[in-house]
Short mmCIF file of C-alpha atoms and ligand atoms in Angstrom, two decimals:
data_model
loop_
_atom_site.label_atom_id
_atom_site.label_comp_id
_atom_site.label_asym_id
_atom_site.label_seq_id
_atom_site.Cartn_x
_atom_site.Cartn_y
_atom_site.Cartn_z
CA MET A 1400 -21.48 -17.74 -5.56
CA ARG A 1401 -21.38 -20.81 -3.35
CA THR A 1402 -18.30 -22.04 -5.16
CA LEU A 1403 -16.61 -18.74 -4.45
CA ILE A 1404 -17.36 -18.97 -0.73
CA LEU A 1405 -16.13 -22.55 -0.61
CA PHE A 1406 -12.98 -21.56 -2.42
CA THR A 1407 -12.34 -18.70 0.02
CA CYS A 1408 -12.78 -21.06 2.98
CA PHE A 1409 -10.42 -23.53 1.37
CA ILE A 1410 -7.75 -20.86 0.89
CA HIS A 1411 -8.26 -19.75 4.48
CA VAL A 1412 -7.70 -23.27 5.81
CA ILE A 1413 -4.58 -23.69 3.70
CA ALA A 1414 -3.22 -20.35 4.89
CA GLN A 1415 -3.77 -21.28 8.53
CA ASN A 1416 -2.02 -24.59 8.15
CA SER A 1417 1.03 -23.28 6.30
CA PRO A 1418 4.21 -23.80 8.36
CA ASP A 1419 5.09 -20.11 8.16
CA GLU A 1420 1.79 -19.11 9.70
CA ARG A 1421 2.13 -21.79 12.37
CA SER A 1422 5.54 -20.60 13.50
CA LYS A 1423 4.21 -17.04 13.71
CA ASN A 1424 1.36 -18.24 15.90
CA GLU A 1425 3.79 -20.11 18.10
CA ILE A 1426 5.91 -17.01 18.49
CA ALA A 1427 2.82 -15.06 19.47
CA ASN A 1428 1.93 -17.73 22.04
CA ILE A 1429 5.39 -17.81 23.50
CA GLU A 1430 5.49 -14.08 23.72
CA SER A 1431 2.30 -13.97 25.70
CA HIS A 1432 3.89 -16.51 28.06
CA HIS A 1433 6.92 -14.29 28.44
CA HIS A 1434 4.69 -11.47 29.52
CA HIS A 1435 3.21 -13.69 32.19
CA HIS A 1436 6.62 -14.63 33.48
CA ARG A 1437 7.51 -10.99 33.98
CA LYS A 1438 4.89 -10.80 36.70
CA PRO A 1439 6.59 -11.65 40.03
CA HIS A 1440 4.05 -14.19 41.36
CA HIS A 1441 4.20 -16.16 38.11
CA GLN A 1442 7.97 -16.29 38.21
CA LYS A 1443 7.94 -18.17 41.47
CA THR A 1444 5.19 -20.66 40.74
CA HIS A 1445 5.92 -21.59 37.09
CA ARG A 1446 8.95 -23.25 35.63
CA LYS A 1447 10.65 -21.61 32.69
CA LYS A 1448 9.24 -22.76 29.36
CA GLN A 1449 11.57 -23.49 26.48
CA PRO A 1450 11.17 -20.82 23.84
CA VAL A 1451 10.38 -21.57 20.21
CA CYS A 1452 13.47 -20.95 18.10
CA VAL A 1453 12.61 -20.57 14.44
CA ASN A 1454 16.21 -20.72 13.23
CA GLY A 1455 18.10 -22.18 16.15
CA LYS A 1456 17.66 -24.29 19.26
CA ALA A 1457 16.67 -23.57 22.82
CA VAL A 1458 19.33 -23.91 25.49
CA ASP A 1459 18.37 -23.15 29.10
CA GLY A 1460 15.33 -21.16 28.06
CA ILE A 1461 17.24 -19.02 25.58
CA CYS A 1462 17.45 -19.44 21.81
CA GLN A 1463 20.86 -20.08 20.37
CA CYS A 1464 20.54 -18.91 16.82
CA GLU A 1465 22.04 -20.37 13.69
CA LEU A 1466 24.58 -18.31 11.81
CA ASP A 1467 23.22 -14.94 10.71
CA PHE A 1468 19.96 -15.17 12.59
CA ILE A 1469 19.02 -13.07 15.55
CA GLY A 1470 16.09 -12.20 17.79
CA ASP A 1471 14.51 -13.79 20.85
CA HIS A 1472 13.23 -16.55 18.60
CA CYS A 1473 15.96 -16.35 15.94
CA GLU A 1474 13.23 -15.09 13.65
CA LYS A 1475 15.24 -12.23 12.16
CA LYS A 1476 17.80 -12.74 9.43
CA LYS A 1477 20.85 -10.53 9.26
CA HIS A 1478 21.37 -8.79 5.94
CA CYS A 1479 25.06 -7.99 5.98
CA GLU A 1480 26.83 -6.67 2.94
CA SER A 1481 29.92 -8.84 3.30
CA PHE A 1482 31.19 -11.86 5.24
CA ARG A 1483 32.81 -9.61 7.83
CA ARG A 1484 31.32 -9.76 11.32
CA PHE A 1485 32.31 -8.12 14.58
CA ARG A 1486 32.80 -10.29 17.63
CA ASN A 1487 29.35 -9.33 18.87
CA GLY A 1488 27.84 -10.62 15.64
CA SER A 1489 27.02 -7.26 14.07
CA CYS A 1490 28.33 -6.40 10.64
CA PRO A 1491 30.11 -3.28 9.42
CA ASP A 1492 27.72 -2.59 6.55
CA CYS A 1493 24.20 -3.64 5.67
CA LEU A 1494 22.77 -4.62 2.33
CA LYS A 1495 20.75 -1.90 0.68
CA GLY A 1496 17.29 -1.78 2.18
CA PHE A 1497 18.24 -3.03 5.64
CA THR A 1498 19.24 -1.34 8.84
CA GLY A 1499 19.67 -1.97 12.57
CA ASP A 1500 22.59 -3.10 14.73
CA PHE A 1501 22.51 -6.48 13.01
CA CYS A 1502 21.03 -5.37 9.69
CA GLU A 1503 17.93 -7.26 10.76
CA LYS A 1504 15.45 -4.44 10.21
CA ILE A 1505 13.94 -3.97 6.80
CA ILE A 1506 13.61 -0.47 5.34
CA CYS A 1507 10.17 0.29 3.94
CA ASP A 1508 10.25 3.29 1.59
CA HIS A 1509 6.49 3.72 1.39
CA GLY A 1510 5.03 1.54 4.07
CA GLU A 1511 5.33 0.27 7.62
CA ARG A 1512 7.36 -2.50 9.17
CA LYS A 1513 5.48 -5.54 10.39
CA ASN A 1514 6.13 -9.06 11.56
CA HIS A 1515 9.06 -8.23 13.91
CA ASP A 1516 10.44 -5.60 11.50
CA THR A 1517 11.20 -8.25 8.89
CA GLU A 1518 8.51 -7.39 6.33
CA CYS A 1519 6.90 -4.29 4.90
CA LEU A 1520 3.23 -3.44 4.72
CA CYS A 1521 3.09 -1.10 1.72
CA HIS A 1522 0.96 1.98 1.30
CA GLU A 1523 -1.01 1.87 -1.95
CA PRO A 1524 -0.11 1.82 -4.78
CA PHE A 1525 3.47 0.86 -3.83
CA SER A 1526 4.65 -2.71 -3.83
CA GLY A 1527 7.82 -4.77 -3.64
CA ILE A 1528 9.76 -6.06 -0.66
CA HIS A 1529 10.74 -2.52 0.35
CA CYS A 1530 7.58 -0.80 -0.94
CA ASP A 1531 9.74 1.04 -3.45
CA GLN A 1532 8.11 -0.21 -6.65
CA LEU A 1533 5.24 1.11 -8.68
CA GLU A 1534 3.59 -1.47 -10.88
CA THR A 1535 1.51 -0.14 -13.75
CA LYS A 1536 -1.23 -2.63 -12.95
CA LYS A 1537 -1.38 -1.52 -9.31
CA ILE A 1538 -1.41 2.15 -10.27
CA TYR A 1539 -4.29 1.53 -12.66
CA SER A 1540 -6.34 -0.36 -10.13
CA TYR A 1541 -5.55 2.28 -7.50
CA TYR A 1542 -6.74 5.13 -9.70
CA ASN A 1543 -9.68 3.14 -10.99
CA ARG A 1544 -10.82 2.73 -7.44
CA LYS A 1545 -10.34 6.46 -6.79
CA VAL A 1546 -12.34 7.31 -9.89
CA PHE A 1547 -14.98 4.80 -8.85
CA LEU A 1548 -15.26 6.54 -5.47
CA LEU A 1549 -15.34 10.01 -7.04
CA GLY A 1550 -17.62 8.89 -9.87
CA PRO A 1551 -21.07 9.93 -8.62
CA LEU A 1552 -19.71 13.15 -7.09
CA GLY A 1553 -17.76 13.94 -10.22
CA ALA A 1554 -20.83 13.50 -12.39
CA ILE A 1555 -22.87 15.84 -10.21
CA SER A 1556 -20.20 18.53 -10.33
CA LEU A 1557 -20.09 18.15 -14.11
CA ILE A 1558 -23.77 19.02 -14.65
CA PRO A 1559 -23.59 22.75 -13.76
CA MET A 1560 -20.32 22.97 -15.65
CA CYS A 1561 -21.97 21.58 -18.79
CA LEU A 1562 -24.90 23.96 -18.43
CA LEU A 1563 -22.56 26.91 -18.03
CA TYR A 1564 -20.55 25.87 -21.06
CA MET A 1565 -23.63 25.33 -23.22
CA GLY A 1566 -25.08 28.69 -22.07
CA CYS A 1567 -21.89 30.53 -22.93
CA GLU A 1568 -21.75 28.86 -26.31
CA TYR A 1569 -25.37 29.79 -27.02
CA PHE A 1570 -25.01 33.44 -26.07
CA ALA A 1571 -21.70 33.72 -27.87
CA LYS A 1572 -23.40 32.52 -31.07
CA LYS A 1573 -26.22 35.01 -30.58
CA ARG A 1574 -23.74 37.84 -30.07
CA GLN A 1575 -21.78 36.76 -33.11
CA VAL A 1576 -24.93 36.78 -35.29
CA LYS A 1577 -25.81 40.25 -33.99
CA ARG A 1578 -22.30 41.57 -34.58
CA VAL A 1579 -22.06 40.26 -38.12
CA GLY A 1580 -25.59 41.51 -38.79
CA LEU A 1581 -24.70 45.04 -37.64
CA MET A 1582 -21.52 44.99 -39.67
CA MET A 1583 -23.41 44.00 -42.80
CA GLU A 1584 -26.07 46.63 -42.15
CA GLY A 1585 -23.32 49.23 -42.01
CA GLN A 1586 -22.25 48.15 -45.47
CA ASN A 1587 -25.82 48.32 -46.72
CA ILE A 1588 -26.26 44.61 -47.05
CA ASN A 1589 -29.57 43.33 -45.75
CA VAL A 1590 -29.52 39.78 -44.55
CA LYS A 1591 -32.12 38.13 -42.37
CA ASN A 1592 -30.83 37.13 -38.95
CA GLN A 1593 -32.03 33.56 -39.49
CA THR A 1594 -30.09 33.21 -42.71
CA LEU A 1595 -27.03 34.67 -41.06
CA GLU A 1596 -27.38 32.23 -38.17
CA ARG A 1597 -27.51 29.32 -40.58
CA LEU A 1598 -24.50 30.61 -42.46
CA LEU A 1599 -22.44 31.12 -39.30
CA LYS A 1600 -23.31 27.65 -38.01
CA ASN A 1601 -21.65 26.16 -41.07
CA LEU A 1602 -18.42 28.04 -40.49
C1 NAG B 2919 29.39 -4.58 17.95
O1 NAG B 2919 30.76 -4.24 17.89
C2 NAG B 2919 31.07 -3.15 17.02
C3 NAG B 2919 32.60 -2.99 16.99
O2 NAG B 2919 33.17 -3.22 18.22
C4 NAG B 2919 30.36 -1.89 17.50
O3 NAG B 2919 30.64 -0.82 16.64
C5 NAG B 2919 28.87 -2.17 17.52
O4 NAG B 2919 28.19 -1.04 18.03
C6 NAG B 2919 28.55 -3.38 18.35
N1 NAG B 2919 27.14 -3.67 18.17
C7 NAG B 2919 26.34 -4.04 19.17
C8 NAG B 2919 24.93 -4.28 18.81
O5 NAG B 2919 26.72 -4.19 20.30
#
């Protein structure tokens, strides 16, 4: 148990120190600064801070993005279908699964956009970059969890059903014995009900 906790902490530390995570944090920081600057009294007293440009460099407080990157922090990649670009940097057609003026927005079939519209957060049990895939493993685990949740309830609802079924079966057998008995009586054959029951059970 302790090993598991240690391992989880370890993973957590690694995740926080990964460069990807760091740049996201920086973007978040910068964005909160931007919000401050929008307030008039801050604009006068503070000097403009250079923004963080993930795929580009800051010039006069604005990010100048590398080729095919866009966004206030050049954090969004364009996903154009061809090499063709308009003068404003947009492209005539986007790759499948992307949309937006600069093909910078990802399309999530069964999920929501996150992380500046560049990634999908999939609804279960969908997976894949565009949440358009169904993995057998994921489906199994999804339904297993559902069954696990329904388990106790399902069992309770099964009890009256079983009783009903067993009752029906029992009375049906009784009726069958009676019916066959009457039929045999009509033909002048005398058989004990118990014997008949035993005979019918073996059918
Ligand atoms: C860029 O230019 C093209 C062609 O002139 C135009 O259709 C498109 O709407 C423009 N996109 C943006 C984001 O301004």
